[in-house]
Short mmCIF file of C-alpha atoms in Angstrom, two decimals:
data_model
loop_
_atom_site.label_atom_id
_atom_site.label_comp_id
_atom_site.label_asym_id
_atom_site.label_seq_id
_atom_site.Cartn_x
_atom_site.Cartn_y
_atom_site.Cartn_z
CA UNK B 549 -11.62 -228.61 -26.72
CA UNK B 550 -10.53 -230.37 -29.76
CA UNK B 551 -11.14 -233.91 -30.25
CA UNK B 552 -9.86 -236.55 -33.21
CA UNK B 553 -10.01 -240.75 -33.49
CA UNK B 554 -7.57 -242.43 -31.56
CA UNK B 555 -5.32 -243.93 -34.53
CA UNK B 556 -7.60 -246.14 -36.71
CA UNK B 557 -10.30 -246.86 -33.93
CA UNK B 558 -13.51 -245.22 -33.78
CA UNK B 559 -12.86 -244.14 -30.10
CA UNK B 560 -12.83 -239.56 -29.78
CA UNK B 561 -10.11 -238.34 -27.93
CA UNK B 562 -9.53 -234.64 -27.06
CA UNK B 563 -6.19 -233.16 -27.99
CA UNK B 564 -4.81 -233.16 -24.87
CA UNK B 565 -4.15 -235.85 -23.00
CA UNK B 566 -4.28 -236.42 -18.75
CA UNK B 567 -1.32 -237.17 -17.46
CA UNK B 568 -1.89 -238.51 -13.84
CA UNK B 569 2.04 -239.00 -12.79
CA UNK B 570 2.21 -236.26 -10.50
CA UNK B 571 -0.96 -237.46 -8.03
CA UNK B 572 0.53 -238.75 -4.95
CA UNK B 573 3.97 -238.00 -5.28
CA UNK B 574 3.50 -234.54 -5.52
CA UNK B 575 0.15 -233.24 -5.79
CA UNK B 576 -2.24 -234.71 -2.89
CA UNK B 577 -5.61 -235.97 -3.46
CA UNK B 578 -7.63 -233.24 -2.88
CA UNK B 579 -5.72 -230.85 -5.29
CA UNK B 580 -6.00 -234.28 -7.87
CA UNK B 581 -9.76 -234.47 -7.53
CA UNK B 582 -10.04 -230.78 -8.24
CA UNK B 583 -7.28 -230.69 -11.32
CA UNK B 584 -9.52 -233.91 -12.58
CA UNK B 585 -12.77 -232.04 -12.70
CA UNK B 586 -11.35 -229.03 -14.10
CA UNK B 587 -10.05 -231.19 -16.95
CA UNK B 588 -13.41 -232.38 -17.33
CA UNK B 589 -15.36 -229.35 -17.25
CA UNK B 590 -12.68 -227.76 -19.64
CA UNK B 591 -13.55 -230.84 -22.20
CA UNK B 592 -10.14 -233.44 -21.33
CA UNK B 593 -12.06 -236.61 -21.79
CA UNK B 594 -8.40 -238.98 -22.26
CA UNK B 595 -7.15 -239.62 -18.81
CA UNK B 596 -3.26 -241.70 -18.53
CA UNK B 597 -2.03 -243.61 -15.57
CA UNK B 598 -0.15 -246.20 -15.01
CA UNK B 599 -0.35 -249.30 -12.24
CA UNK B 600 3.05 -248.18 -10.96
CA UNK B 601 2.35 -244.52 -10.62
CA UNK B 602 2.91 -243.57 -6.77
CA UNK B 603 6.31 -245.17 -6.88
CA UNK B 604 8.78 -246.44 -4.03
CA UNK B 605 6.73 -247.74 -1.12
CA UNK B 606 3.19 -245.73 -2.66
CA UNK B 607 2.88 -247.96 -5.81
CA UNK B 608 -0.44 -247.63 -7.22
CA UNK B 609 -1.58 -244.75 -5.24
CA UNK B 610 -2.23 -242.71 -8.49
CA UNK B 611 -4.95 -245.13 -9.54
CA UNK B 612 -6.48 -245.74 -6.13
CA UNK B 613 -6.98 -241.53 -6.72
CA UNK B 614 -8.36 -241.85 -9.54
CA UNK B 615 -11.12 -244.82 -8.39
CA UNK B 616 -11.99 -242.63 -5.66
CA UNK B 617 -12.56 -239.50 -8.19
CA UNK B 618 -14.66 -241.73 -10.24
CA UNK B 619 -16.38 -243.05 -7.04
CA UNK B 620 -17.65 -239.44 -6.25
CA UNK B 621 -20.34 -240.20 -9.02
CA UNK B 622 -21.38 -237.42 -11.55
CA UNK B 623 -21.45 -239.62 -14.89
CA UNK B 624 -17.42 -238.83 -14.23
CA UNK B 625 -16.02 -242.60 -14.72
CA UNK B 626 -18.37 -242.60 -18.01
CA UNK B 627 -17.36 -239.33 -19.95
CA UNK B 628 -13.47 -240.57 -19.01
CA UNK B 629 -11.39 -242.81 -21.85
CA UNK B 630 -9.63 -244.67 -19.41
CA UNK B 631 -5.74 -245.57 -19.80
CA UNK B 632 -3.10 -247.08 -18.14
CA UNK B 633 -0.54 -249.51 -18.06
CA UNK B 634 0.90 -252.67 -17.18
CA UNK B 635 4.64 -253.82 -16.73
CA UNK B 636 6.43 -252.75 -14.14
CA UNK B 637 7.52 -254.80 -10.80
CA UNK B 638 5.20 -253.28 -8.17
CA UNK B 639 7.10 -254.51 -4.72
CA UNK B 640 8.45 -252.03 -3.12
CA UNK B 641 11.57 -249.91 -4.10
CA UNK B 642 14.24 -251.75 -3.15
CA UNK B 643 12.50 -255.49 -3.40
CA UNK B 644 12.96 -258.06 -6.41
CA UNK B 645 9.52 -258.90 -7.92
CA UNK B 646 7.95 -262.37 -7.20
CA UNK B 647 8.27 -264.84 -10.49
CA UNK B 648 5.55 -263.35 -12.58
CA UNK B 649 4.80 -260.56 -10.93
CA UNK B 650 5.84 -258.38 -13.33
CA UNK B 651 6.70 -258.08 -16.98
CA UNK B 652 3.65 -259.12 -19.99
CA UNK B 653 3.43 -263.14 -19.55
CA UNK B 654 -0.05 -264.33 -19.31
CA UNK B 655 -0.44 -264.64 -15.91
CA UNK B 656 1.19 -261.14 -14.75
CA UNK B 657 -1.24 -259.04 -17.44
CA UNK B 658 -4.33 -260.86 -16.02
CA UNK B 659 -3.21 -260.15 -12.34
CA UNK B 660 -2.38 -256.85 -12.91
CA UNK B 661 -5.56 -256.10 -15.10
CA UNK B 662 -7.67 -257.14 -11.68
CA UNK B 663 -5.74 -255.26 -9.35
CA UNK B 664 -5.99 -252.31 -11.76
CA UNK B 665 -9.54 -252.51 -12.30
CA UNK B 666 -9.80 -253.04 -8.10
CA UNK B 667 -7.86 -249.62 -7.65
CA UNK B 668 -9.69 -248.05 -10.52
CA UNK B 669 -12.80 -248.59 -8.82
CA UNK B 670 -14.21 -249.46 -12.33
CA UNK B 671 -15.16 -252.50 -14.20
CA UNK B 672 -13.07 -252.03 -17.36
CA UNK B 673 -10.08 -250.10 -18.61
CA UNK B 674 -10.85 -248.24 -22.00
CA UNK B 675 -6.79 -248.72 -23.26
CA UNK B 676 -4.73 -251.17 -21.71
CA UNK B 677 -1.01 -250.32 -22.67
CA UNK B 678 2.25 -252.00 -22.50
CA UNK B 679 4.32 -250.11 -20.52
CA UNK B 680 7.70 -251.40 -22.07
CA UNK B 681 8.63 -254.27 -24.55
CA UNK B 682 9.11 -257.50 -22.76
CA UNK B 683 12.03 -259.46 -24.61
CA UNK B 684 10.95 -262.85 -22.87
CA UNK B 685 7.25 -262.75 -23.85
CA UNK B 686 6.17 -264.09 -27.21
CA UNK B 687 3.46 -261.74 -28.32
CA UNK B 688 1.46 -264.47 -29.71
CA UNK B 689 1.32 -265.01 -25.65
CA UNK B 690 0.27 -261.62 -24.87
CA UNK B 691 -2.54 -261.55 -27.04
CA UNK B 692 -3.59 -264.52 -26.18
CA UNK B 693 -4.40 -263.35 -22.77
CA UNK B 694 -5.71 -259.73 -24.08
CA UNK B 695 -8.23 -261.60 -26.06
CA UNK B 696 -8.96 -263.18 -22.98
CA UNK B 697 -9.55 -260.02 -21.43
CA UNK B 698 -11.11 -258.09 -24.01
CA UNK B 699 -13.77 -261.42 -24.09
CA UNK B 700 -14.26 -260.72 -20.32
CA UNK B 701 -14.93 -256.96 -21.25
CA UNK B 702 -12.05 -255.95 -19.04
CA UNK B 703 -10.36 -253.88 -21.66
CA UNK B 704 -11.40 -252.87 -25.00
CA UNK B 705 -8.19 -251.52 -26.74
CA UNK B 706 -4.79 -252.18 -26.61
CA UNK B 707 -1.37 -249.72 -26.60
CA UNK B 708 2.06 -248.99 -26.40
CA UNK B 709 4.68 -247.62 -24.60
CA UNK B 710 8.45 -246.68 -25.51
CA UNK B 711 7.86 -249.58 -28.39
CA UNK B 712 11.05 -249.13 -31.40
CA UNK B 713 9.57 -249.26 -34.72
CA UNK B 714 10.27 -252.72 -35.29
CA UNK B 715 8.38 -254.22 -32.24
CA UNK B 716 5.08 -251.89 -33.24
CA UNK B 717 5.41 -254.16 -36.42
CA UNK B 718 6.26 -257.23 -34.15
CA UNK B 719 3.28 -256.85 -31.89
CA UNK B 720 1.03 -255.92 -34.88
CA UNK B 721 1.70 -258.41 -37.89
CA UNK B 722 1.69 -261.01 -34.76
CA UNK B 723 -2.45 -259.77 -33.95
CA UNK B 724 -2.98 -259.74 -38.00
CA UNK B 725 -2.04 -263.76 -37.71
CA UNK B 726 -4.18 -264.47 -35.40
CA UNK B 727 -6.94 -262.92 -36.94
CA UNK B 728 -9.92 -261.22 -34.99
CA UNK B 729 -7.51 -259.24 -32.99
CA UNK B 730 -7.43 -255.78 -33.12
CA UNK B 731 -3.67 -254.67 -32.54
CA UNK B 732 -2.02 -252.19 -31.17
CA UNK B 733 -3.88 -248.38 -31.55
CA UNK B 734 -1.72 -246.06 -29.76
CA UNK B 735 1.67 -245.34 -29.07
CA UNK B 736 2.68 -243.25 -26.26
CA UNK B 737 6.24 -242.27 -26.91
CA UNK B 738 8.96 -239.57 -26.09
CA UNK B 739 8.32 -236.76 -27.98
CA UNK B 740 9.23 -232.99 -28.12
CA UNK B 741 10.33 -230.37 -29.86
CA UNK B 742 14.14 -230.81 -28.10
CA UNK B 743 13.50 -234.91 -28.22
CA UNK B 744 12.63 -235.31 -32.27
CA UNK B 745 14.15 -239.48 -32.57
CA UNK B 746 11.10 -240.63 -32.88
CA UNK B 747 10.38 -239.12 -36.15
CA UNK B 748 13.10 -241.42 -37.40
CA UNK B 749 11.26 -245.45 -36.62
CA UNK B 750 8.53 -245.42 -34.38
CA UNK B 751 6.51 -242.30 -35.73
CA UNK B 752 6.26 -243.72 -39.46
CA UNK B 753 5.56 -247.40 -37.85
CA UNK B 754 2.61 -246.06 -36.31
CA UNK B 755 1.25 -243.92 -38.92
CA UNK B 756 1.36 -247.21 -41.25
CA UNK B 757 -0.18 -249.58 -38.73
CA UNK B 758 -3.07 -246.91 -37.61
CA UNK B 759 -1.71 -246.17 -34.35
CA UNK B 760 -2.32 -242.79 -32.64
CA UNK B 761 0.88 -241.28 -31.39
CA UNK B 762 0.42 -239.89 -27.75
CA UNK B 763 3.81 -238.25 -26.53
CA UNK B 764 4.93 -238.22 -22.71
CA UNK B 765 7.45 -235.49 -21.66
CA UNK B 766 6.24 -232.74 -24.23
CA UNK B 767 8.18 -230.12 -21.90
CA UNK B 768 11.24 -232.35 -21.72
CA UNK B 769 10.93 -232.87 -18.09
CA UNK B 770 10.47 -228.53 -17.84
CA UNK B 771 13.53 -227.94 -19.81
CA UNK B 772 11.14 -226.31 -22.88
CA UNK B 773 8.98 -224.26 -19.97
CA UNK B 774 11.12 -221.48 -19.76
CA UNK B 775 13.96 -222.84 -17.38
CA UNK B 776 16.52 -220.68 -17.79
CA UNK B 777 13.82 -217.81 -17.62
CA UNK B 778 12.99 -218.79 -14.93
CA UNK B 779 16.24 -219.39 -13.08
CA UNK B 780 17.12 -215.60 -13.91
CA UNK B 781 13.92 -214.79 -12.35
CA UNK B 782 14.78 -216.38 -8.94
CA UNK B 783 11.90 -219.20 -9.50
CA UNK B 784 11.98 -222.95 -9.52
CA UNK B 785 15.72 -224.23 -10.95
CA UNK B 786 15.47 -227.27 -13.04
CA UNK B 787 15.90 -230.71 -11.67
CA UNK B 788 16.78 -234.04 -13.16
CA UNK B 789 16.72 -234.73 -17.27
CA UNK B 790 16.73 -231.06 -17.58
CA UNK B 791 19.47 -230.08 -14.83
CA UNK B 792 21.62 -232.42 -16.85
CA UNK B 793 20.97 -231.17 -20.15
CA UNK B 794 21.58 -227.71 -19.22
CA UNK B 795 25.19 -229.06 -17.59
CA UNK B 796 25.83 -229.05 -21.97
CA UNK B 797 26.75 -225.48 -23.08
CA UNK B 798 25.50 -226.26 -26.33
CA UNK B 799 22.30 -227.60 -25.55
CA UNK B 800 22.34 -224.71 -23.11
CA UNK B 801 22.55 -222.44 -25.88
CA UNK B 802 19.99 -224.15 -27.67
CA UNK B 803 17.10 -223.38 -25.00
CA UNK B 804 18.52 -219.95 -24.93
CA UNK B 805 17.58 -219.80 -28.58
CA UNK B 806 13.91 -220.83 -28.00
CA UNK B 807 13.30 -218.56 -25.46
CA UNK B 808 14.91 -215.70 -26.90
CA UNK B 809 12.36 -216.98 -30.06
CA UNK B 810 9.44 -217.72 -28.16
CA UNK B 811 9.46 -214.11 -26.44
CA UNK B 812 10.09 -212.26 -29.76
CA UNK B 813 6.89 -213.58 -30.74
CA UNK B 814 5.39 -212.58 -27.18
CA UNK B 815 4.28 -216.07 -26.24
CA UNK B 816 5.19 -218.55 -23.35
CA UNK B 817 7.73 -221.45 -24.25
CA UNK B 818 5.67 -223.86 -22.54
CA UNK B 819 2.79 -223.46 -24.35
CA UNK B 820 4.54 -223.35 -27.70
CA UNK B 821 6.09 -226.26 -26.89
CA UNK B 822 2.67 -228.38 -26.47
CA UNK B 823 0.93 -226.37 -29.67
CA UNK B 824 4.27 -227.71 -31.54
CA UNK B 825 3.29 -231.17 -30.97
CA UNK B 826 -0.41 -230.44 -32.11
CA UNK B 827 1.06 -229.68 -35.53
CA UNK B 828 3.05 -232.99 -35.69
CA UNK B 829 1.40 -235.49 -38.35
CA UNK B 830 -0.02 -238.34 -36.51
CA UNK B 831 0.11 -237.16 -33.04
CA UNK B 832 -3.44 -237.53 -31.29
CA UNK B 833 -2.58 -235.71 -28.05
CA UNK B 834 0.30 -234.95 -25.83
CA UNK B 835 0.18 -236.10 -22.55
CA UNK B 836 0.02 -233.02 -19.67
CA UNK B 837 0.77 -233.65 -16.47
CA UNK B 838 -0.20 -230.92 -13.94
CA UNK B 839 0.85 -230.50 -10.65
CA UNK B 840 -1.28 -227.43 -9.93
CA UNK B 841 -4.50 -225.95 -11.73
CA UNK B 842 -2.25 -222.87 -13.00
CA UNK B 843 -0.49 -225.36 -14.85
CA UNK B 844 -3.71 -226.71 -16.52
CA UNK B 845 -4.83 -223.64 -17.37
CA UNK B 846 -1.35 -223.20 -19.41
CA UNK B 847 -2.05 -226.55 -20.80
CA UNK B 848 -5.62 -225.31 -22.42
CA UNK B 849 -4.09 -222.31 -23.93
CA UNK B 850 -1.61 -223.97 -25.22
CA UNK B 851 -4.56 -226.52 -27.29
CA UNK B 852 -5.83 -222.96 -28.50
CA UNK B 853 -2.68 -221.49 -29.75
CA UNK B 854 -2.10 -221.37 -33.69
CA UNK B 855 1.73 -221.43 -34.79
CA UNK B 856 2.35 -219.23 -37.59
CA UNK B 857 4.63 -220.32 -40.16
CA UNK B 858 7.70 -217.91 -39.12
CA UNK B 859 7.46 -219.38 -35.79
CA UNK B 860 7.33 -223.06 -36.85
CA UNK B 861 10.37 -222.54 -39.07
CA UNK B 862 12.49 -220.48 -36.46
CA UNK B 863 11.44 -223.80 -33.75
CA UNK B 864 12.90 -225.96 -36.76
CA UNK B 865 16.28 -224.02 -37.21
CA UNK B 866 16.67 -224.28 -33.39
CA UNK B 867 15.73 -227.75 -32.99
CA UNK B 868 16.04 -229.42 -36.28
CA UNK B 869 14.27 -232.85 -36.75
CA UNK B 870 16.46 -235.95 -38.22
CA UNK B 871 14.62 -235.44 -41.34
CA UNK B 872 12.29 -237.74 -43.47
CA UNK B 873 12.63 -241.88 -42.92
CA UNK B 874 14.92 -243.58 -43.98
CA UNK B 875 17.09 -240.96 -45.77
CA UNK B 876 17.98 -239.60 -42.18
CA UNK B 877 19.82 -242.83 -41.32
CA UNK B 878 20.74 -244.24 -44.38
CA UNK B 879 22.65 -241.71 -46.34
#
């Protein structure tokens, strides 16, 4: 395994990134613990959950797994870099949050920090992200209580999610006034070869604030795994963002295209699609979320897998980027 600074911090990171979404919903504990310690015996030391992972009625399940993975002992809660995230109203589906029980205000970030940390079964979180931008939050607020925090030795760095450009300079030139504040270091972002927007704002604002760029969905919610391969094989159909994209006969066309490429050059889309994103400037790590060990395994080929130059230019004629900032969008 590969490993690289997360953005401007002195914190090492393997390429590949964690993703903990699936345990609970879909992949039950057991299988979780084992998928977790293959990670870690294959060299994954950058774990990502979230305090709302579970969902509906299961809200914070995912993390409760994790604290009792790290509970099992074997140095495993010390050779993890621990992320996840705050934000999100974590009542029930179907029930309105309680004032301040969601959101970044002071008092919701410290509240969900402890009942993270109590789930976690740990007594810090190594990145502490922002799940979404909070419009009614002054960020001279929020890092007033993640100083707070980072004082208490709760957290010790501070990150993104789905932040525009302009708020990754918001949230940063806001820490640089206060002074002694360390910023934001990562963004974790939609990113893909079939998904390239972020190239266009948020990419360039984190390469020029030091941020490391961690991408969620790097499959496109299965859409660059070989779905239509698949279908014609009589296996899994796609579901959800990629169901709907494949409703578009052009986009349809456009995943035929990368899979007809992909196989000419006898690899697996999937896999292509994750060493892609390895070759992006300022990416640290894309973020893989396995239901099943098989699905790892694909994952750590993928982190060995060198793109030739044909390749990378056939992947750009199929799924051309916007093209250099701001000359995409300006003229």
């Amino acid at each position: 395994m590969k490993y690289t600074q997360l953005g401007r911090t002195g914190l090492k990171v393997s390429r590949l990134v964690l993703g903990t979404m699936n345990f609970g919903p879909q992949t039950d504990e057991a299988d979780s613990h084992a998928i977790m310690d293959a990670a870690l015996d294959a060299g994954i030391n950058f774990f990502d959950t979230a305090n709302v992972y579970g969902w509906g009625d299961n809200k914070g399940r995912t993390e409760t797994i994790i604290g009792n993975w790290f509970a099992k002992g074997g140095d495993r809660r010390d050779k993890v870099v621990l992320a996840t995230k705050v934000y999100a109203n974590m009542a029930p589906d179907g029930q309105g949050p309680w004032p301040n029980h969601d959101k970044l205000s002071a008092l919701n970030i410290r509240r969900a920090v402890d009942a993270s940390l109590k789930r976690l079964q740990t007594d810090h979180i190594d990145l502490y992200q922002f799940h979404h931008i909070d419009r009614d939050t002054p960020f001279d607020e929020i890092w007033q209580a993640i100083d707070t925090l980072v004082q208490q030795g709760k957290i010790l760095y501070v990150g993104s999610s789905n932040f525009p450009g302009y708020k990754i300079a918001q949230a940063n030139e806001a820490a640089a006034r206060r002074g002694g504040t360390i910023g934001l270091v990562s963004e974790q972002c939609l990113y893909n070869l079939f998904e390239r927007r972020a190239e266009m704002e948020v990419i360039p604002a984190a390469q020029d604030y030091g941020l490391g760029v961690i991408p969620w969905s790097p499959l496109h919610g299965g859409l660059l795994g070989g779905v239509i391969r698949k279908e014609a094989q009589g296996g899994r159909r796609a579901s959800g963002r990629a169901a709907d994209t494949l409703n578009d006969p052009a986009a349809r066309a456009r995943i035929q295209a990368y899979e007809d490429l992909v196989d000419k050059h006898g690899l697996e889309p999937g896999e292509v699609a994750l060493a892609w994103l390895l070759t992006r400037p300022g990416v640290t790590g894309p973020i893989v979320g396995p239901r099943t060990a098989g699905q790892l395994e694909s994952a750590l080929r993928a982190a060995e897998l060198e793109l030739g130059e044909e390749l990378l230019a056939g992947l750009d004629e199929v799924f051309p980027g916007p093209g250099p900032s701001p000359e995409a969008f300006a003229w």
